[in-house]
mmCIF file of C-alpha atoms in Angstrom:
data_model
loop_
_atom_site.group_PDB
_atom_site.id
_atom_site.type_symbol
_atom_site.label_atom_id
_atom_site.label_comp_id
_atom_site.label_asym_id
_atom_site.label_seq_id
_atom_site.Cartn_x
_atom_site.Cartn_y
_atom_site.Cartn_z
ATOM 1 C CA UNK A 26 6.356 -6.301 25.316
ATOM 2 C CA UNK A 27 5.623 -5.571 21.594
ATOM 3 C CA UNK A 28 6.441 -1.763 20.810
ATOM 4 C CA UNK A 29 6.869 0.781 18.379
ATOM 5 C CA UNK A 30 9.609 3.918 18.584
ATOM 6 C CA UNK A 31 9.659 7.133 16.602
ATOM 7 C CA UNK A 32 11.838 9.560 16.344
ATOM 8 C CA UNK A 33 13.549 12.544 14.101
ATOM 9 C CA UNK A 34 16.256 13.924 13.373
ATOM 10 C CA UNK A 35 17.289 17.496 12.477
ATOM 11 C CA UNK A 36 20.416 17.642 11.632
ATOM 12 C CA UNK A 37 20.293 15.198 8.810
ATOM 13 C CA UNK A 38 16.603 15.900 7.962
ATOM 14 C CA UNK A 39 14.976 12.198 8.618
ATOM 15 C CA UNK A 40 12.764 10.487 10.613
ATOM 16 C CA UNK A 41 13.132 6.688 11.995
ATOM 17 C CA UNK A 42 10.791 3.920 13.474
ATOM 18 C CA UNK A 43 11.234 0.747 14.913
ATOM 19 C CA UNK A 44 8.820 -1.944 15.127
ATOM 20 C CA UNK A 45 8.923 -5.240 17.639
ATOM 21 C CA UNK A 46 5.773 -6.922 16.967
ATOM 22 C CA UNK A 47 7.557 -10.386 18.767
ATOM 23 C CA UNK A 48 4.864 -11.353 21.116
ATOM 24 C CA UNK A 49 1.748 -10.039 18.091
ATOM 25 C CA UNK A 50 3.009 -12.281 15.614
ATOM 26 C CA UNK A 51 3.772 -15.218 18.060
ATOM 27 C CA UNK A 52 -0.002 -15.531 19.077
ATOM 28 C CA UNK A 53 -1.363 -14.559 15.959
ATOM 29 C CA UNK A 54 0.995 -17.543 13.892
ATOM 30 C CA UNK A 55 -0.103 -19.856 16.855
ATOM 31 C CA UNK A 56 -3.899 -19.321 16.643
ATOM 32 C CA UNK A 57 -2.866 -19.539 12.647
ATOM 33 C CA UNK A 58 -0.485 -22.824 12.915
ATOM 34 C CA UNK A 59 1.492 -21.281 10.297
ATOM 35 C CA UNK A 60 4.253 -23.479 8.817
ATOM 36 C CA UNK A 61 7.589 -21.975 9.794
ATOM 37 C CA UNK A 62 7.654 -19.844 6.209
ATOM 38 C CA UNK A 63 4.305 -18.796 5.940
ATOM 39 C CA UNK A 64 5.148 -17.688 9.626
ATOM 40 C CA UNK A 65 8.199 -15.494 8.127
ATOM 41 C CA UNK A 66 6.141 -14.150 5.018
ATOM 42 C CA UNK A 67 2.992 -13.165 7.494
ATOM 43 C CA UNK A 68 5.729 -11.239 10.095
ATOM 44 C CA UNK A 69 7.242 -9.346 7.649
ATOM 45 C CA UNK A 70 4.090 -8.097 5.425
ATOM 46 C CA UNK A 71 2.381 -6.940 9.183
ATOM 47 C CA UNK A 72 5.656 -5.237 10.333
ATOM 48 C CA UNK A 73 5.822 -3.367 6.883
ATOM 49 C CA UNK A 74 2.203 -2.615 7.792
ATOM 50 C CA UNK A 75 2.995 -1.419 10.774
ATOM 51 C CA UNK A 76 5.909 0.800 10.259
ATOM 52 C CA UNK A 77 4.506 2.698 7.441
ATOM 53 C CA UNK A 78 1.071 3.366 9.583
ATOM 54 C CA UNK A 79 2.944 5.424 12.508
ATOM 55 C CA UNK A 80 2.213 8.769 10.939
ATOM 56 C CA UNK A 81 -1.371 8.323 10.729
ATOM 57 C CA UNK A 82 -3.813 9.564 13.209
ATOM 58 C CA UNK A 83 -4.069 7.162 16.173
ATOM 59 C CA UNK A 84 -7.851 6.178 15.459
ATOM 60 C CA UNK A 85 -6.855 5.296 11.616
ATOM 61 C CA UNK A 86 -7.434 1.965 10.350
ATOM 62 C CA UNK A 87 -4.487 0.646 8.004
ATOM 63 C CA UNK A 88 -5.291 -2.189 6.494
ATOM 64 C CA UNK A 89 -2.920 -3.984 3.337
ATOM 65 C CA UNK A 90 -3.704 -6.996 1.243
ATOM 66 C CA UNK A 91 -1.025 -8.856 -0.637
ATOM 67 C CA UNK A 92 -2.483 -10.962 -3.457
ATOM 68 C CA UNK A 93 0.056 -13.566 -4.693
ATOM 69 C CA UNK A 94 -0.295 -14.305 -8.003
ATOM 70 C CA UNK A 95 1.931 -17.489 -7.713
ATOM 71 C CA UNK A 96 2.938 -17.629 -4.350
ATOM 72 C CA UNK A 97 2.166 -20.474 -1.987
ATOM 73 C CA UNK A 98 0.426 -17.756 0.353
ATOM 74 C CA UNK A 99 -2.005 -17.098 -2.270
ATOM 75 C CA UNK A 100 -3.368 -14.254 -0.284
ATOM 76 C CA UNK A 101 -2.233 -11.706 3.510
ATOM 77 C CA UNK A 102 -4.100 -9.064 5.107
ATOM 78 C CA UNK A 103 -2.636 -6.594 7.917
ATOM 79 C CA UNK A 104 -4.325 -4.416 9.827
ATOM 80 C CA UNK A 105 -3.351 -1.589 12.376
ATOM 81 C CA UNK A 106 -5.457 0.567 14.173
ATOM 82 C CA UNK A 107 -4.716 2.551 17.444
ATOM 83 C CA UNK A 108 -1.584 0.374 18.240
ATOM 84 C CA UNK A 109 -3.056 -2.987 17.669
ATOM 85 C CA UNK A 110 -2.158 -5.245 15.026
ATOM 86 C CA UNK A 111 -3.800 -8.377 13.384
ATOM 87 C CA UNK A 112 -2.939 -10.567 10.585
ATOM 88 C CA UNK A 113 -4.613 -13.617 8.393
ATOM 89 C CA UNK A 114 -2.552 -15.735 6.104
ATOM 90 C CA UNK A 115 -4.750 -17.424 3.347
ATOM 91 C CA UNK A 116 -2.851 -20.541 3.045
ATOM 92 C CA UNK A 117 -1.290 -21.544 6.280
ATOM 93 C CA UNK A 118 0.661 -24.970 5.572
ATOM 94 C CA UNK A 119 2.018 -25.999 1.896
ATOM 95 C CA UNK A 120 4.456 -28.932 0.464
ATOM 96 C CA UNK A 121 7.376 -26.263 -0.218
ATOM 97 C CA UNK A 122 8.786 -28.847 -2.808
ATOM 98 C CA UNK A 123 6.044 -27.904 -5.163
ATOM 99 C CA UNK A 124 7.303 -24.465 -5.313
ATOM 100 C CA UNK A 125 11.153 -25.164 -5.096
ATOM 101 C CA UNK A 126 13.161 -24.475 -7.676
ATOM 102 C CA UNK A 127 9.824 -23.240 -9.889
ATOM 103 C CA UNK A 128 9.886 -20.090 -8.431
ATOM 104 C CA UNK A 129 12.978 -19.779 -5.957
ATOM 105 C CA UNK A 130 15.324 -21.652 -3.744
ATOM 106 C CA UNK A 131 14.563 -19.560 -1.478
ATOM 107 C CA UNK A 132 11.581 -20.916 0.654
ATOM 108 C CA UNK A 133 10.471 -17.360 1.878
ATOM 109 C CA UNK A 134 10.255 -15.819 -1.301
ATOM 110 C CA UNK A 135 8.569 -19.094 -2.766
ATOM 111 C CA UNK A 136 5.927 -18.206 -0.371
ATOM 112 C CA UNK A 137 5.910 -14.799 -1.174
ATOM 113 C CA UNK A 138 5.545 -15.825 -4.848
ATOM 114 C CA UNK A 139 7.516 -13.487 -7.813
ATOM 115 C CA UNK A 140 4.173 -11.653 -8.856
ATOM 116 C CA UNK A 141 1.614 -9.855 -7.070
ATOM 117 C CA UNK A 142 -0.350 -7.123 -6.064
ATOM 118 C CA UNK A 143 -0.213 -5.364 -2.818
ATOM 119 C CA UNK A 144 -3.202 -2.720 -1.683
ATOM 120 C CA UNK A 145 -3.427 -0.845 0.980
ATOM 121 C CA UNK A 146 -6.521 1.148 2.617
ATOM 122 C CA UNK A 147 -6.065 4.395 4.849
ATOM 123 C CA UNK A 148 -9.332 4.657 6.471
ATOM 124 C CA UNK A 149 -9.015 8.327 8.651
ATOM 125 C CA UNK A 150 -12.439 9.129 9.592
ATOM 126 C CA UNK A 151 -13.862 10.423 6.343
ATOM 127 C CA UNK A 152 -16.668 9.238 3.803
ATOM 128 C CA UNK A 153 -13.936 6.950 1.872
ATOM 129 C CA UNK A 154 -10.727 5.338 3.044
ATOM 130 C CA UNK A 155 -7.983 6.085 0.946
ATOM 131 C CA UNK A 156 -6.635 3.609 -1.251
ATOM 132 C CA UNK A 157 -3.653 2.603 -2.966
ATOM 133 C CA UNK A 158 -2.427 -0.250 -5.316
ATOM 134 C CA UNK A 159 0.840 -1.113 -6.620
ATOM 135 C CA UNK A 160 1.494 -4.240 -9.254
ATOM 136 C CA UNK A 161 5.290 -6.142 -8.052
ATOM 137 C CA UNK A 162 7.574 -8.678 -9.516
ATOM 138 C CA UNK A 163 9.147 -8.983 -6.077
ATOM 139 C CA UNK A 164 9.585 -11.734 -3.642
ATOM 140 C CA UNK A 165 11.340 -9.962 -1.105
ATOM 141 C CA UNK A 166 8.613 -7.981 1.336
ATOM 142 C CA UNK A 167 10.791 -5.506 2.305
ATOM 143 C CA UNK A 168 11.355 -4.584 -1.446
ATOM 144 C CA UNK A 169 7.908 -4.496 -2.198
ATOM 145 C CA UNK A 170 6.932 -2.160 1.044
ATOM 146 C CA UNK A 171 9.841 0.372 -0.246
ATOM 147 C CA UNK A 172 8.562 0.432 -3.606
ATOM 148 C CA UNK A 173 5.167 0.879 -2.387
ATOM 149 C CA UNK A 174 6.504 4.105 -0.255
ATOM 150 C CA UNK A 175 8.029 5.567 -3.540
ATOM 151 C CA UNK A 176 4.903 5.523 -5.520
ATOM 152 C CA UNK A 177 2.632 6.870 -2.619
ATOM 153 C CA UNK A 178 4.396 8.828 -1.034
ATOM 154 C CA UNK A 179 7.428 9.957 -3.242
ATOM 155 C CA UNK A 180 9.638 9.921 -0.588
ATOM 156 C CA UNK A 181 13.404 8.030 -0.175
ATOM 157 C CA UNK A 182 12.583 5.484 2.573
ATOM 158 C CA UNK A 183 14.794 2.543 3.667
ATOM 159 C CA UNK A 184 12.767 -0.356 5.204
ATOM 160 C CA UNK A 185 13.992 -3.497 6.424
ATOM 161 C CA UNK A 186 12.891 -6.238 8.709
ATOM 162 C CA UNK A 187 14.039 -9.713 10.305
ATOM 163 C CA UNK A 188 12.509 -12.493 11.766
ATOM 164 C CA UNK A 189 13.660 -14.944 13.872
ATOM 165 C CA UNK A 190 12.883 -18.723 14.555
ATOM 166 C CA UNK A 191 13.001 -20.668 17.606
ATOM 167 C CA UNK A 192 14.329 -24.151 18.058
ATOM 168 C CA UNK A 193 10.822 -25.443 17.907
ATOM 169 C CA UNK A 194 10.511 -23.016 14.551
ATOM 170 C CA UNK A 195 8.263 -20.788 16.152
ATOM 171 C CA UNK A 196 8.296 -16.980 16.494
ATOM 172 C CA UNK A 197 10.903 -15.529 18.573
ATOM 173 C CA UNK A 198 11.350 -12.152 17.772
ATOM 174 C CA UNK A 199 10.170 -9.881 14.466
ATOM 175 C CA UNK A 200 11.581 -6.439 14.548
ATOM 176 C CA UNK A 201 12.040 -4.125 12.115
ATOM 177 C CA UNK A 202 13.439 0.067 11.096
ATOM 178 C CA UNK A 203 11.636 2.869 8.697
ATOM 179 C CA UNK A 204 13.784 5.781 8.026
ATOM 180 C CA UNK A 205 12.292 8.582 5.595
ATOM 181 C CA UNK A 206 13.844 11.236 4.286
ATOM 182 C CA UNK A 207 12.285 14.913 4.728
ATOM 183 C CA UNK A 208 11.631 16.859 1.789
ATOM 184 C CA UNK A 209 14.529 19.103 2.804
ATOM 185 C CA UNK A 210 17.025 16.740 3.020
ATOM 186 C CA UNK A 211 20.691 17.626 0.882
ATOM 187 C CA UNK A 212 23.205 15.136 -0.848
ATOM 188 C CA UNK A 213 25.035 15.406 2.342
ATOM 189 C CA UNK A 214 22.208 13.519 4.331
ATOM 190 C CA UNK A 215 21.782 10.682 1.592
ATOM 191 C CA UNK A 216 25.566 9.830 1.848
ATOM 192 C CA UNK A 217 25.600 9.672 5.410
ATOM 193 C CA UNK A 218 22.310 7.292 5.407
ATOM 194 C CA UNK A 219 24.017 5.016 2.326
ATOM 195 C CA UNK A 220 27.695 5.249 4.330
ATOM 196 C CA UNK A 221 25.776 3.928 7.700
ATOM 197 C CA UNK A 222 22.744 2.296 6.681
ATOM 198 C CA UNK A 223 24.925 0.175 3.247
ATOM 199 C CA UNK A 224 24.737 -3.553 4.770
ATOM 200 C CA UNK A 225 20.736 -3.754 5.637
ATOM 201 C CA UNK A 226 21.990 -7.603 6.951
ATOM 202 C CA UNK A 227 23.610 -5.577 9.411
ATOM 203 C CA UNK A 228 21.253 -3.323 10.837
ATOM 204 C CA UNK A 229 18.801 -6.455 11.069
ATOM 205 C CA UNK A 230 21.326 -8.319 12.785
ATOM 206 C CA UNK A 231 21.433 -5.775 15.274
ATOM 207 C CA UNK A 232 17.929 -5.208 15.941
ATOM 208 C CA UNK A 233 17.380 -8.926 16.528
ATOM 209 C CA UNK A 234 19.691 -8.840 19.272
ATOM 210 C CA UNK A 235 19.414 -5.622 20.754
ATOM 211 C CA UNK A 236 17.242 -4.881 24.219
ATOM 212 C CA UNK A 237 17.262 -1.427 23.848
ATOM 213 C CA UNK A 238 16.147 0.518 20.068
ATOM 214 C CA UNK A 239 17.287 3.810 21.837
ATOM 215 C CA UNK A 240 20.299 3.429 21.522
ATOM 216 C CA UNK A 241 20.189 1.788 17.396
ATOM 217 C CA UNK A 242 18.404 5.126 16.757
ATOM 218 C CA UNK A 243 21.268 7.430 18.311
ATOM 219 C CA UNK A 244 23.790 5.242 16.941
ATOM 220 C CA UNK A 245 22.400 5.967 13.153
ATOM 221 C CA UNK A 246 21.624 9.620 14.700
ATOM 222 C CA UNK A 247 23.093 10.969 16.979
ATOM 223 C CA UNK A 248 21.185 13.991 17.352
ATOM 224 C CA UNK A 249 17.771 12.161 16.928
ATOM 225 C CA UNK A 250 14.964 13.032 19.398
ATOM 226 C CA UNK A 251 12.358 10.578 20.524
ATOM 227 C CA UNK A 252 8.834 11.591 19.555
ATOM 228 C CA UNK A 253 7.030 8.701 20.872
ATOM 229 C CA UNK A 254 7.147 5.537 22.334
ATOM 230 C CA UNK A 255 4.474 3.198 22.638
ATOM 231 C CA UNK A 256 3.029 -0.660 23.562
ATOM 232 C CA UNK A 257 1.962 -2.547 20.320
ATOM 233 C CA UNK A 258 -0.547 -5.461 21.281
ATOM 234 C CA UNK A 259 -2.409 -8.115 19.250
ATOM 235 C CA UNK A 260 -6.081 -8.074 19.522
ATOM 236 C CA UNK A 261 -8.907 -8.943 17.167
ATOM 237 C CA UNK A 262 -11.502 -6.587 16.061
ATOM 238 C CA UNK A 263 -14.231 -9.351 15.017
ATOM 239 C CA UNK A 264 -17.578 -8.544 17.198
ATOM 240 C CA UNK A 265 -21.271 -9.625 16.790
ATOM 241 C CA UNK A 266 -22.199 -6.556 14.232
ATOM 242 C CA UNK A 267 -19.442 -7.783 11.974
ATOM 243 C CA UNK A 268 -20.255 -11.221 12.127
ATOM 244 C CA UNK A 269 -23.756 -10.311 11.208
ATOM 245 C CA UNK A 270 -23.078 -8.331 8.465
ATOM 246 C CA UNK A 271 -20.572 -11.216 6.734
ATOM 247 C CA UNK A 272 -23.575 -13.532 7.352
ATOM 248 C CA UNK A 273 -25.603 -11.105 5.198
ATOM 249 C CA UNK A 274 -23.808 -11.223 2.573
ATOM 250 C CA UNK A 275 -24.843 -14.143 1.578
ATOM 251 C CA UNK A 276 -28.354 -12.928 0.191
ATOM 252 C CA UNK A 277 -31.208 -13.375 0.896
ATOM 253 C CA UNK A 278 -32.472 -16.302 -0.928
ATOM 254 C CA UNK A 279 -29.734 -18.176 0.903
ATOM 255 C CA UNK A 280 -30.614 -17.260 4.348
ATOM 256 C CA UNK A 281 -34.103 -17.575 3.992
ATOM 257 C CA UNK A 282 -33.310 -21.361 3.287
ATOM 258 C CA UNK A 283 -31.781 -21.340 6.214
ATOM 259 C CA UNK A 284 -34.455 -19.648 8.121
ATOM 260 C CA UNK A 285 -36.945 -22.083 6.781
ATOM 261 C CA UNK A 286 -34.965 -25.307 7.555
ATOM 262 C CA UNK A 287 -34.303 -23.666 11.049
ATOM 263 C CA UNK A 288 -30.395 -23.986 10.818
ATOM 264 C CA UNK A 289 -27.978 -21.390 12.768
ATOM 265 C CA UNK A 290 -24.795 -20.373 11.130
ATOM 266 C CA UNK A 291 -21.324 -20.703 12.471
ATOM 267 C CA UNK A 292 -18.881 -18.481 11.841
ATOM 268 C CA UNK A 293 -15.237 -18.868 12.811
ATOM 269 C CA UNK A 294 -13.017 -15.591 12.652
ATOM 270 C CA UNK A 295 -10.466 -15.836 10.035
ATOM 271 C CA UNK A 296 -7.539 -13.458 12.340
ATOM 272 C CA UNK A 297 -8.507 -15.125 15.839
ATOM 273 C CA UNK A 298 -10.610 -17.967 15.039
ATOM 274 C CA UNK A 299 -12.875 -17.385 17.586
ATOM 275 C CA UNK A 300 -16.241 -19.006 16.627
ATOM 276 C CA UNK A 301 -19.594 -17.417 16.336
ATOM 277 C CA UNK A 302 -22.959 -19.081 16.348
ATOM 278 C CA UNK A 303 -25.718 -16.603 14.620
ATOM 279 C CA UNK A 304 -29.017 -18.284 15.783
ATOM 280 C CA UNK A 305 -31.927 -18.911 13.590
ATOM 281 C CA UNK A 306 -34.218 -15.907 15.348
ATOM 282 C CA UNK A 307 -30.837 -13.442 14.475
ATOM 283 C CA UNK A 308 -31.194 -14.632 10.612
ATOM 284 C CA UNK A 309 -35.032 -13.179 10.802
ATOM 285 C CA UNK A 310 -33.844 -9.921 11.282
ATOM 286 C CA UNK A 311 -31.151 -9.674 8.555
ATOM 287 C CA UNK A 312 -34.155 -10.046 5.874
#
């Protein structure tokens, strides 16, 4: 079972998340047939998604695109809305020679790419979602989701996340931690996050194999208090309305063509891939 866990503590002035989005990304890099690094790149952008949309109201929609200026990915959207997660990679299978050594030897980060842009849209319930944009020379996704944090929220946050590959190269567990310092927080309460939280390879390495994030969080806090704790599942938002409304866009000169040579349209979801037939009657009524 996919979850997420917040909590806060007092004493030292912070609050903490964990994220296991395991069985999410599993289905959605099936449906996807992902290549084992695209796979890795995907899990890591939609946890960092994820963790940094906890303190939103529950009906918010988060959604983030990362635009890879040279990255095999070219292009990943995450979205998060009332505990449900979905994900699209643009490219989903590459020849990683043709990015190794031009970018970097290391295959995640070549799909990541060194340049890009990374936006992200707060939609709470009000005329205009909120939206924010950051420009990074990053390949590392955990890098790029902290310096996103600093420059929107001006806040010290450590986020990191790990993914882990089956025999067969397929998704066996993405989990991942959030802490934030409050505004209040003293000197004190930075050196006791750098003196526990200094080997980030560590922490990851115990998330992957821990069963029970409880006890991670009182281990890095011992006086921490659990807030929440809740199921995280992947499901699609694509419907009829929205399929409509894609179709309309493009114009009406085109679908009148297609009115008059009486053609339907399919439409296959990019997150789910479910496919969608819009019949020749439903084009009449989009003109």
């Amino acid at each position: 079972m996919d979850l997420q866990i917040r909590a806060i503590s007092h004493k030292h002035n912070a609050k903490i998340a964990i994220v296991d989005i395991s069985e999410s990304m599993r289905q959605i890099c099936d449906l996807q047939q992902t290549n084992p690094f695209v796979s890795i790149a995907l899990s890591k952008f939609t946890l960092g998604n994820t963790l940094i949309s906890l303190d939103n109201k529950e009906l918010a929609k988060i959604n983030s695109n990362y635009i890879s200026n040279n990255g095999a990915v070219k292009k990943m959207i995450a979205e998060f809305q009332n505990n449900k997660v979905r994900a699209y990679a643009q490219v989903k299978d590459f020849e990683i020679e043709q990015y190794i050594p031009k970018l970097s030897n290391n295959p995640v980060y070549a799909t990541i790419g060194t340049q890009g842009q990374l936006l992200n849209s707060r939609d709470m319930g009000l005329k205009e979602p909120y939206v924010s944009t950051i420009n990074t020379d990053s390949p590392n996704m955990d890098h790029i989701w902290m310096d996103f944090l600093r420059d929107s929220n001006q806040v010290g946050s450590l986020l990191t996340s790990d993914v882990k590959l089956d025999k067969e190269l397929k998704i066996q567990k993405v989990v991942g931690i959030l802490i934030q310092l409050l505004p209040e927080h003293t000197q004190e309460d930075i050196e006791l996050l750098e003196s526990k939280l200094g080997n980030t390879n560590f922490i990851c390495e115990i998330l992957i194999k821990s069963t029970n994030y409880y006890e991670v969080i009182k281990e890095i806090f011992e006086d921490a208090t659990i807030l929440e704790s809740k199921e995280i599942i992947f499901e699609c938002t694509c419907n009829d309305k929205k399929i409509l409304n894609s179709v309309k866009l493009l114009g009406k000169n085109d679908i009148e063509e297609l009115i008059n040579n009486n053609e339907n349209v399919q439409v296959i979801c990019d997150f789910c891939n479910k496919e969608y037939i819009v019949k020749n009657e439903k084009l009449k009524q989009l003109i």
